[in-house]
Each structure stands twice: as C-alpha cells, then as structure tokens.
Amino acid sequence: MCRDKDGDVLRPLSRQELYGLRDLYRKHYAVELHFFFLMENALRWQEQLTELSELEKLELSVRAFIEFFTPREGNPLETGTFIAVTKNEDPNVYFHSLTEEPANLEKYLYETKRVDWSASPVFSCISDQNEGILANLFEKVNCKYDLVSDCAYYRITKQDAAQCDFHVPDDLVMRPIEPKYVSLMNERWYFRYPNSDKYIALLVKFNGGYGLFCKASNEIVGWVLKNEFAGIGHLQILPEYRKRGLGELLAKAISKRIALEDDGDVNAFIKDTNTVSMQLLQKIGYQRVAGSNWVKAEYAN
C-alpha cells in the first residue's frame, strides 16, 4: 500500500458517509455506543461550525475539527472501520472496526501519514480488545507507551435519565456554566494538559453544562459539562462543599438535560479506580457497558 500522502492508506470520510457510519454503529449500540456518540457529537459540531466566522473558528480548540478516515480498500458502511484524528495542537486519535482484525487496524495506523507520531498523540477511547496492538505499534514508530487512564464506560437509558429528580439546596443556585470559569475548571481537572483550557472552552461553547453557585456570594461551588461523547464529563465539587450530595445533583441535572435535548441514552466514562464516581452513577441508574482506555504515544526523539 502507498505511503505517500495523496495515495495514503486512509482516505477521508465524506459527511454523508459519516452519517451512514454513525447509523451503522447505532445498530451495534449495545457494546459500541461510545463510538456512536463520538460520531453523533462530531456531526453536531460540524453543524455548529457553519454558523461561525473564519475568525471565530481560529479561536477554537482543534478538537472541534476532528477528521474521520477509512481505509481506501473496503466499504466503511460494511466494515465499520474508521480512524479519527485531531491536529497537532491537541493531537488525539480514535480508531475502531466492527469486522476487521486488530492486526489490520495496526497496519493502517502504521502505514498512514495521517497520524503525526512526533506530536505524541493520545489514543482516546480505545476498546479493550484493541489496546493490545498499541505496544507493538508504538515500538515500530519509536514511541513509548504511556497509559493515561484505564476507564469503564457507563450508560443510562433515556427513560431513566429523563426521570431524574433533583433538588437544589436553598443556599445554592444552579445555572448554565459560563466561559469565564474555564480557567478554574481546567486548573481543577485531574487530566489537564497543555492546551486543555481550549478544549474545555470548546465544550462550554458547543455543549454547555451546569454550575452550582452560592446564592449569597455568587461564588461557584461545582460544575459539570457535556463532553465530546455527548455525555457527562468534568464533574467537580470544590472541597469545602463536598459530602452534601451536590455531585449527584449535577449528575442528575446534566443526565436529564442530555436525555431530553438529544432524545436518547446518556453515557459517561469513569476511571476504574474512581469508586466514588462509579457508585454515584450506579446509584442514579447508570450501568457499566465496557472497558476503554486512553494511551499516550510518547515520541522517543
């Protein structure tokens, strides 16, 4: 297979093909719903981008412009094979297939020029069955293997999420989160990295979320966002306000909003060691679906 850019082993997916691929993953929803949500959210972002000026687009995180590719050989609407990439300012790679062996995915990733290994990309939301190919692949491309996060993937049905009841305490008020809190949210995020503030700003602008505020002082006490998988993300309560059930309150509020807004189930990723968050989600009706991993390719040079 060709290694030159014009004849790359991967070709871009058209918007119509991405709609078709999303619908294919909907049919495999029981296990592959995280990739369905990735495509669903990306398609919504593409619509939102059309409403912005070129100057406004330049201010956004490159995560807004995620590109989807598929092998030149084969029909993606039959194989379900895709590799998605973001630019080097915030390099992320997502990949999966419904039919092809992991060895084929490793070959595509090795032969393509769409992935810039020198940028040390993060491989996001990698299914457990495909994680094993990365160590061998990274060695070939002169990268070290760094496990960023070992996660579990959770889902709540639209019906259960829509019925979430919650009460905001009398001393607090809940309202949509505003861009002025991006720096604080980024500072408090366990997985922050260079340029992650632009990623969080993108989530606030395109997906939104909720903040809890002290009614007397108007100081923020906690927040939650809708992430790039159109699910719960970045749930945080400031230390002095913990053990009041506020995390559960925000989780219920955003789950209900997403279920009604997107007319579907709601998802969440939780780090396997984060038992508190797992118990919180299970308490309000989320069930574990599968394992998923975030792995960084640390370029050796």
Tab-separated table of C-alpha atoms in Angstrom:
chain	number	residue	atom	x	y	z
A	1	MET	CA	0.000	0.000	0.000
A	2	CYS	CA	1.165	3.509	-0.773
A	3	ARG	CA	2.855	5.608	1.908
A	4	ASP	CA	2.653	8.962	0.065
A	5	LYS	CA	0.079	11.470	1.334
A	6	ASP	CA	-2.022	11.624	-1.829
A	7	GLY	CA	-2.259	7.854	-2.014
A	8	ASP	CA	-2.418	7.292	1.737
A	9	VAL	CA	-3.766	4.003	3.013
A	10	LEU	CA	-6.560	6.081	4.577
A	11	ARG	CA	-8.978	8.384	2.766
A	12	PRO	CA	-11.301	10.999	4.275
A	13	LEU	CA	-14.878	10.028	5.002
A	14	SER	CA	-17.462	12.278	3.399
A	15	ARG	CA	-20.093	13.854	5.620
A	16	GLN	CA	-22.717	11.564	4.108
A	17	GLU	CA	-20.533	8.535	4.806
A	18	LEU	CA	-20.066	9.670	8.395
A	19	TYR	CA	-23.832	9.805	8.809
A	20	GLY	CA	-24.008	6.277	7.429
A	21	LEU	CA	-21.215	5.064	9.708
A	22	ARG	CA	-22.947	6.606	12.706
A	23	ASP	CA	-26.143	4.759	11.799
A	24	LEU	CA	-24.201	1.507	11.414
A	25	TYR	CA	-22.789	1.911	14.916
A	26	ARG	CA	-26.288	2.631	16.189
A	27	LYS	CA	-27.185	-0.935	15.167
A	28	HIS	CA	-24.318	-2.204	17.355
A	29	TYR	CA	-25.351	0.147	20.122
A	30	ALA	CA	-25.269	-2.358	22.997
A	31	VAL	CA	-21.459	-2.513	23.036
A	32	GLU	CA	-20.163	0.134	20.602
A	33	LEU	CA	-22.246	3.083	21.740
A	34	HIS	CA	-19.203	5.187	22.738
A	35	PHE	CA	-18.159	5.424	19.081
A	36	PHE	CA	-21.747	6.126	18.045
A	37	PHE	CA	-21.753	9.074	20.464
A	38	LEU	CA	-18.360	10.285	19.199
A	39	MET	CA	-19.700	10.467	15.629
A	40	GLU	CA	-23.045	11.907	16.701
A	41	ASN	CA	-21.332	14.706	18.600
A	42	ALA	CA	-18.851	15.378	15.769
A	43	LEU	CA	-21.716	15.761	13.296
A	44	ARG	CA	-23.454	18.234	15.605
A	45	TRP	CA	-20.250	20.217	15.946
A	46	GLN	CA	-19.892	20.355	12.173
A	47	GLU	CA	-23.326	21.976	12.032
A	48	GLN	CA	-22.375	24.496	14.705
A	49	LEU	CA	-19.151	25.362	12.882
A	50	THR	CA	-21.122	26.503	9.841
A	51	GLU	CA	-22.608	29.288	11.975
A	52	LEU	CA	-19.198	30.740	12.907
A	53	SER	CA	-16.964	33.163	11.035
A	54	GLU	CA	-13.455	32.110	9.999
A	55	LEU	CA	-12.046	34.363	12.724
A	56	GLU	CA	-14.218	32.694	15.361
A	57	LYS	CA	-13.089	29.263	14.179
A	58	LEU	CA	-9.446	30.219	14.665
A	59	GLU	CA	-10.102	30.713	18.379
A	60	LEU	CA	-11.459	27.186	18.872
A	61	SER	CA	-9.643	24.090	20.043
A	62	VAL	CA	-8.612	21.831	17.159
A	63	ARG	CA	-10.843	19.198	18.777
A	64	ALA	CA	-13.724	20.962	17.033
A	65	PHE	CA	-12.305	19.892	13.665
A	66	ILE	CA	-11.896	16.157	14.232
A	67	GLU	CA	-11.374	14.359	10.900
A	68	PHE	CA	-12.634	10.857	10.138
A	69	PHE	CA	-10.805	8.497	7.758
A	70	THR	CA	-11.317	4.970	6.487
A	71	PRO	CA	-9.140	2.510	4.515
A	72	ARG	CA	-9.100	3.082	0.757
A	73	GLU	CA	-9.894	-0.590	0.291
A	74	GLY	CA	-13.245	-1.761	1.616
A	75	ASN	CA	-16.633	-0.205	2.321
A	76	PRO	CA	-16.808	1.534	5.720
A	77	LEU	CA	-20.572	1.034	5.806
A	78	GLU	CA	-19.903	-2.708	5.805
A	79	THR	CA	-16.703	-2.932	7.849
A	80	GLY	CA	-17.348	-0.123	10.317
A	81	THR	CA	-13.645	0.738	10.137
A	82	PHE	CA	-12.558	4.287	10.919
A	83	ILE	CA	-9.605	6.257	12.266
A	84	ALA	CA	-10.305	9.780	13.525
A	85	VAL	CA	-7.584	12.372	14.118
A	86	THR	CA	-7.246	15.893	15.524
A	87	LYS	CA	-4.457	18.336	14.660
A	88	ASN	CA	-1.140	18.649	16.481
A	89	GLU	CA	-2.117	21.471	18.816
A	90	ASP	CA	-4.137	18.830	20.710
A	91	PRO	CA	-3.407	15.517	18.947
A	92	ASN	CA	-5.934	12.748	19.565
A	93	VAL	CA	-6.526	9.515	17.671
A	94	TYR	CA	-9.656	7.351	17.832
A	95	PHE	CA	-9.987	4.063	15.942
A	96	HIS	CA	-12.223	1.019	15.726
A	97	SER	CA	-13.720	-1.576	13.411
A	98	LEU	CA	-16.815	-3.759	13.637
A	99	THR	CA	-15.425	-6.536	11.436
A	100	GLU	CA	-11.667	-6.289	10.903
A	101	GLU	CA	-8.996	-7.973	12.996
A	102	PRO	CA	-6.837	-5.819	15.315
A	103	ALA	CA	-3.814	-6.676	13.131
A	104	ASN	CA	-5.423	-4.822	10.220
A	105	LEU	CA	-6.015	-1.754	12.373
A	106	GLU	CA	-2.382	-1.839	13.455
A	107	LYS	CA	-1.324	-1.973	9.793
A	108	TYR	CA	-3.472	1.029	8.859
A	109	LEU	CA	-2.113	3.068	11.753
A	110	TYR	CA	1.467	2.168	10.900
A	111	GLU	CA	1.195	2.879	7.173
A	112	THR	CA	-0.844	6.071	7.263
A	113	LYS	CA	0.650	9.546	7.201
A	114	ARG	CA	-2.474	10.968	8.827
A	115	VAL	CA	-1.001	10.393	12.309
A	116	ASP	CA	1.990	12.539	13.289
A	117	TRP	CA	3.903	10.430	15.800
A	118	SER	CA	6.333	13.252	16.592
A	119	ALA	CA	3.402	15.139	18.178
A	120	SER	CA	2.986	12.381	20.814
A	121	PRO	CA	-0.733	11.819	20.155
A	122	VAL	CA	-3.171	10.472	22.727
A	123	PHE	CA	-5.140	7.411	21.617
A	124	SER	CA	-8.564	8.063	23.099
A	125	CYS	CA	-11.418	5.719	23.993
A	126	ILE	CA	-9.575	2.582	22.860
A	127	SER	CA	-11.651	-0.561	23.328
A	128	ASP	CA	-10.097	-3.255	25.499
A	129	GLN	CA	-9.803	-5.681	22.569
A	130	ASN	CA	-7.702	-3.182	20.591
A	131	GLU	CA	-5.419	-1.898	23.338
A	132	GLY	CA	-3.002	-4.775	22.800
A	133	ILE	CA	-1.949	-3.625	19.340
A	134	LEU	CA	-0.618	-0.290	20.589
A	135	ALA	CA	2.500	-1.511	22.402
A	136	ASN	CA	3.756	-3.266	19.257
A	137	LEU	CA	2.764	-0.329	17.048
A	138	PHE	CA	4.457	2.249	19.280
A	139	GLU	CA	7.714	0.326	19.201
A	140	LYS	CA	7.666	0.405	15.393
A	141	VAL	CA	7.208	4.177	15.295
A	142	ASN	CA	9.743	4.971	18.029
A	143	CYS	CA	7.266	5.858	20.762
A	144	LYS	CA	6.976	4.885	24.403
A	145	TYR	CA	3.679	3.553	25.759
A	146	ASP	CA	2.074	5.674	28.490
A	147	LEU	CA	-1.291	4.573	29.907
A	148	VAL	CA	-3.097	7.811	30.729
A	149	SER	CA	-6.324	6.298	32.032
A	150	ASP	CA	-7.963	2.884	32.328
A	151	CYS	CA	-11.694	3.556	32.251
A	152	ALA	CA	-15.075	1.938	32.446
A	153	TYR	CA	-17.869	3.064	30.140
A	154	TYR	CA	-21.361	3.621	31.571
A	155	ARG	CA	-24.827	4.238	30.157
A	156	ILE	CA	-28.264	5.209	31.443
A	157	THR	CA	-31.380	4.845	29.309
A	158	LYS	CA	-33.210	7.886	28.035
A	159	GLN	CA	-36.264	6.906	30.095
A	160	ASP	CA	-34.348	6.619	33.363
A	161	ALA	CA	-32.320	9.775	32.753
A	162	ALA	CA	-35.423	11.794	31.869
A	163	GLN	CA	-36.981	10.800	35.201
A	164	CYS	CA	-34.033	12.005	37.300
A	165	ASP	CA	-35.364	14.173	40.121
A	166	PHE	CA	-33.131	16.578	41.994
A	167	HIS	CA	-33.421	19.466	44.435
A	168	VAL	CA	-31.084	22.450	44.589
A	169	PRO	CA	-30.451	23.450	48.243
A	170	ASP	CA	-31.873	26.789	49.326
A	171	ASP	CA	-28.413	28.336	49.778
A	172	LEU	CA	-27.352	27.482	46.220
A	173	VAL	CA	-28.457	28.239	42.670
A	174	MET	CA	-27.837	26.203	39.510
A	175	ARG	CA	-27.440	27.831	36.107
A	176	PRO	CA	-25.696	27.201	32.765
A	177	ILE	CA	-21.910	27.348	33.051
A	178	GLU	CA	-20.189	30.411	31.564
A	179	PRO	CA	-16.866	30.758	29.689
A	180	LYS	CA	-15.343	32.855	32.485
A	181	TYR	CA	-14.977	29.692	34.581
A	182	VAL	CA	-12.888	27.805	32.007
A	183	SER	CA	-9.552	28.569	33.713
A	184	LEU	CA	-10.803	27.312	37.067
A	185	MET	CA	-12.265	24.151	35.555
A	186	ASN	CA	-9.039	23.454	33.712
A	187	GLU	CA	-6.939	24.079	36.822
A	188	ARG	CA	-9.040	21.606	38.821
A	189	TRP	CA	-9.148	18.941	36.107
A	190	TYR	CA	-7.062	15.893	37.034
A	191	PHE	CA	-6.194	15.147	33.384
A	192	ARG	CA	-5.281	18.683	32.320
A	193	TYR	CA	-2.521	19.095	29.733
A	194	PRO	CA	-1.066	21.860	27.510
A	195	ASN	CA	-3.951	23.476	25.592
A	196	SER	CA	-6.609	21.639	27.612
A	197	ASP	CA	-8.108	25.008	28.541
A	198	LYS	CA	-9.084	25.465	24.876
A	199	TYR	CA	-10.665	22.009	24.893
A	200	ILE	CA	-12.757	22.879	27.953
A	201	ALA	CA	-13.690	26.224	26.399
A	202	LEU	CA	-14.914	24.314	23.338
A	203	LEU	CA	-17.120	22.075	25.491
A	204	VAL	CA	-18.593	25.117	27.228
A	205	LYS	CA	-19.273	26.876	23.916
A	206	PHE	CA	-20.651	23.954	21.896
A	207	ASN	CA	-22.055	21.520	24.502
A	208	GLY	CA	-22.544	23.513	27.673
A	209	GLY	CA	-23.092	22.340	31.219
A	210	TYR	CA	-24.210	23.480	34.650
A	211	GLY	CA	-22.601	25.340	37.516
A	212	LEU	CA	-23.680	25.455	41.149
A	213	PHE	CA	-23.255	28.822	42.870
A	214	CYS	CA	-23.529	30.122	46.405
A	215	LYS	CA	-26.650	32.276	46.489
A	216	ALA	CA	-25.181	34.764	48.974
A	217	SER	CA	-21.751	35.323	47.388
A	218	ASN	CA	-22.332	34.094	43.805
A	219	GLU	CA	-19.119	32.049	44.080
A	220	ILE	CA	-19.025	28.831	42.080
A	221	VAL	CA	-19.010	25.618	44.149
A	222	GLY	CA	-19.206	22.913	41.470
A	223	TRP	CA	-19.770	22.173	37.787
A	224	VAL	CA	-20.402	19.522	35.151
A	225	LEU	CA	-20.045	19.560	31.340
A	226	LYS	CA	-21.347	17.639	28.362
A	227	ASN	CA	-18.203	16.176	26.771
A	228	GLU	CA	-17.154	15.272	23.212
A	229	PHE	CA	-19.009	11.955	23.540
A	230	ALA	CA	-22.193	13.914	24.303
A	231	GLY	CA	-22.107	12.527	27.852
A	232	ILE	CA	-21.265	13.504	31.420
A	233	GLY	CA	-17.784	14.912	31.920
A	234	HIS	CA	-15.686	17.139	34.153
A	235	LEU	CA	-17.922	16.753	37.210
A	236	GLN	CA	-16.255	18.598	40.084
A	237	ILE	CA	-17.309	19.879	43.510
A	238	LEU	CA	-14.957	22.181	45.410
A	239	PRO	CA	-13.617	20.528	48.596
A	240	GLU	CA	-15.433	22.730	51.105
A	241	TYR	CA	-18.811	21.828	49.559
A	242	ARG	CA	-18.382	18.057	49.301
A	243	LYS	CA	-20.419	15.410	51.156
A	244	ARG	CA	-23.638	17.321	50.547
A	245	GLY	CA	-24.861	15.255	47.589
A	246	LEU	CA	-24.037	18.025	45.117
A	247	GLY	CA	-22.194	15.698	42.732
A	248	GLU	CA	-25.306	13.554	42.474
A	249	LEU	CA	-27.405	16.684	41.939
A	250	LEU	CA	-25.266	17.845	39.000
A	251	ALA	CA	-25.046	14.331	37.522
A	252	LYS	CA	-28.824	14.021	37.567
A	253	ALA	CA	-29.339	17.507	36.143
A	254	ILE	CA	-26.981	17.047	33.177
A	255	SER	CA	-28.194	13.481	32.538
A	256	LYS	CA	-31.785	14.684	32.338
A	257	ARG	CA	-30.845	17.605	30.098
A	258	ILE	CA	-28.877	15.429	27.657
A	259	ALA	CA	-31.587	12.755	27.502
A	260	LEU	CA	-34.270	15.310	26.651
A	261	GLU	CA	-32.079	17.506	24.441
A	262	ASP	CA	-30.577	14.638	22.385
A	263	ASP	CA	-33.610	12.331	22.629
A	264	GLY	CA	-31.510	9.332	23.606
A	265	ASP	CA	-29.472	7.482	26.210
A	266	VAL	CA	-26.691	9.201	28.147
A	267	ASN	CA	-23.126	7.992	28.675
A	268	ALA	CA	-20.133	8.568	30.934
A	269	PHE	CA	-16.506	7.457	31.299
A	270	ILE	CA	-15.166	6.751	34.780
A	271	LYS	CA	-11.598	5.887	35.731
A	272	ASP	CA	-11.512	2.315	37.095
A	273	THR	CA	-10.019	3.492	40.388
A	274	ASN	CA	-12.643	6.208	40.911
A	275	THR	CA	-15.018	4.149	43.045
A	276	VAL	CA	-16.828	7.212	44.398
A	277	SER	CA	-17.938	8.319	40.922
A	278	MET	CA	-18.821	4.756	39.933
A	279	GLN	CA	-21.080	4.388	42.956
A	280	LEU	CA	-22.656	7.781	42.249
A	281	LEU	CA	-23.530	6.852	38.667
A	282	GLN	CA	-24.813	3.421	39.618
A	283	LYS	CA	-26.986	4.999	42.284
A	284	ILE	CA	-28.827	7.122	39.729
A	285	GLY	CA	-29.250	4.275	37.217
A	286	TYR	CA	-26.095	4.026	35.087
A	287	GLN	CA	-24.817	0.558	34.160
A	288	ARG	CA	-21.332	-0.473	33.094
A	289	VAL	CA	-21.049	-1.285	29.381
A	290	ALA	CA	-17.379	-1.987	28.617
A	291	GLY	CA	-13.784	-1.048	29.300
A	292	SER	CA	-11.991	1.747	27.466
A	293	ASN	CA	-8.514	3.235	27.640
A	294	TRP	CA	-6.588	6.438	26.988
A	295	VAL	CA	-2.965	5.848	25.940
A	296	LYS	CA	-0.315	8.430	25.024
A	297	ALA	CA	2.379	7.753	22.445
A	298	GLU	CA	5.450	9.456	23.915
A	299	TYR	CA	7.738	10.098	20.952
A	300	ALA	CA	11.253	8.947	21.842
A	301	ASN	CA	13.058	11.751	19.983
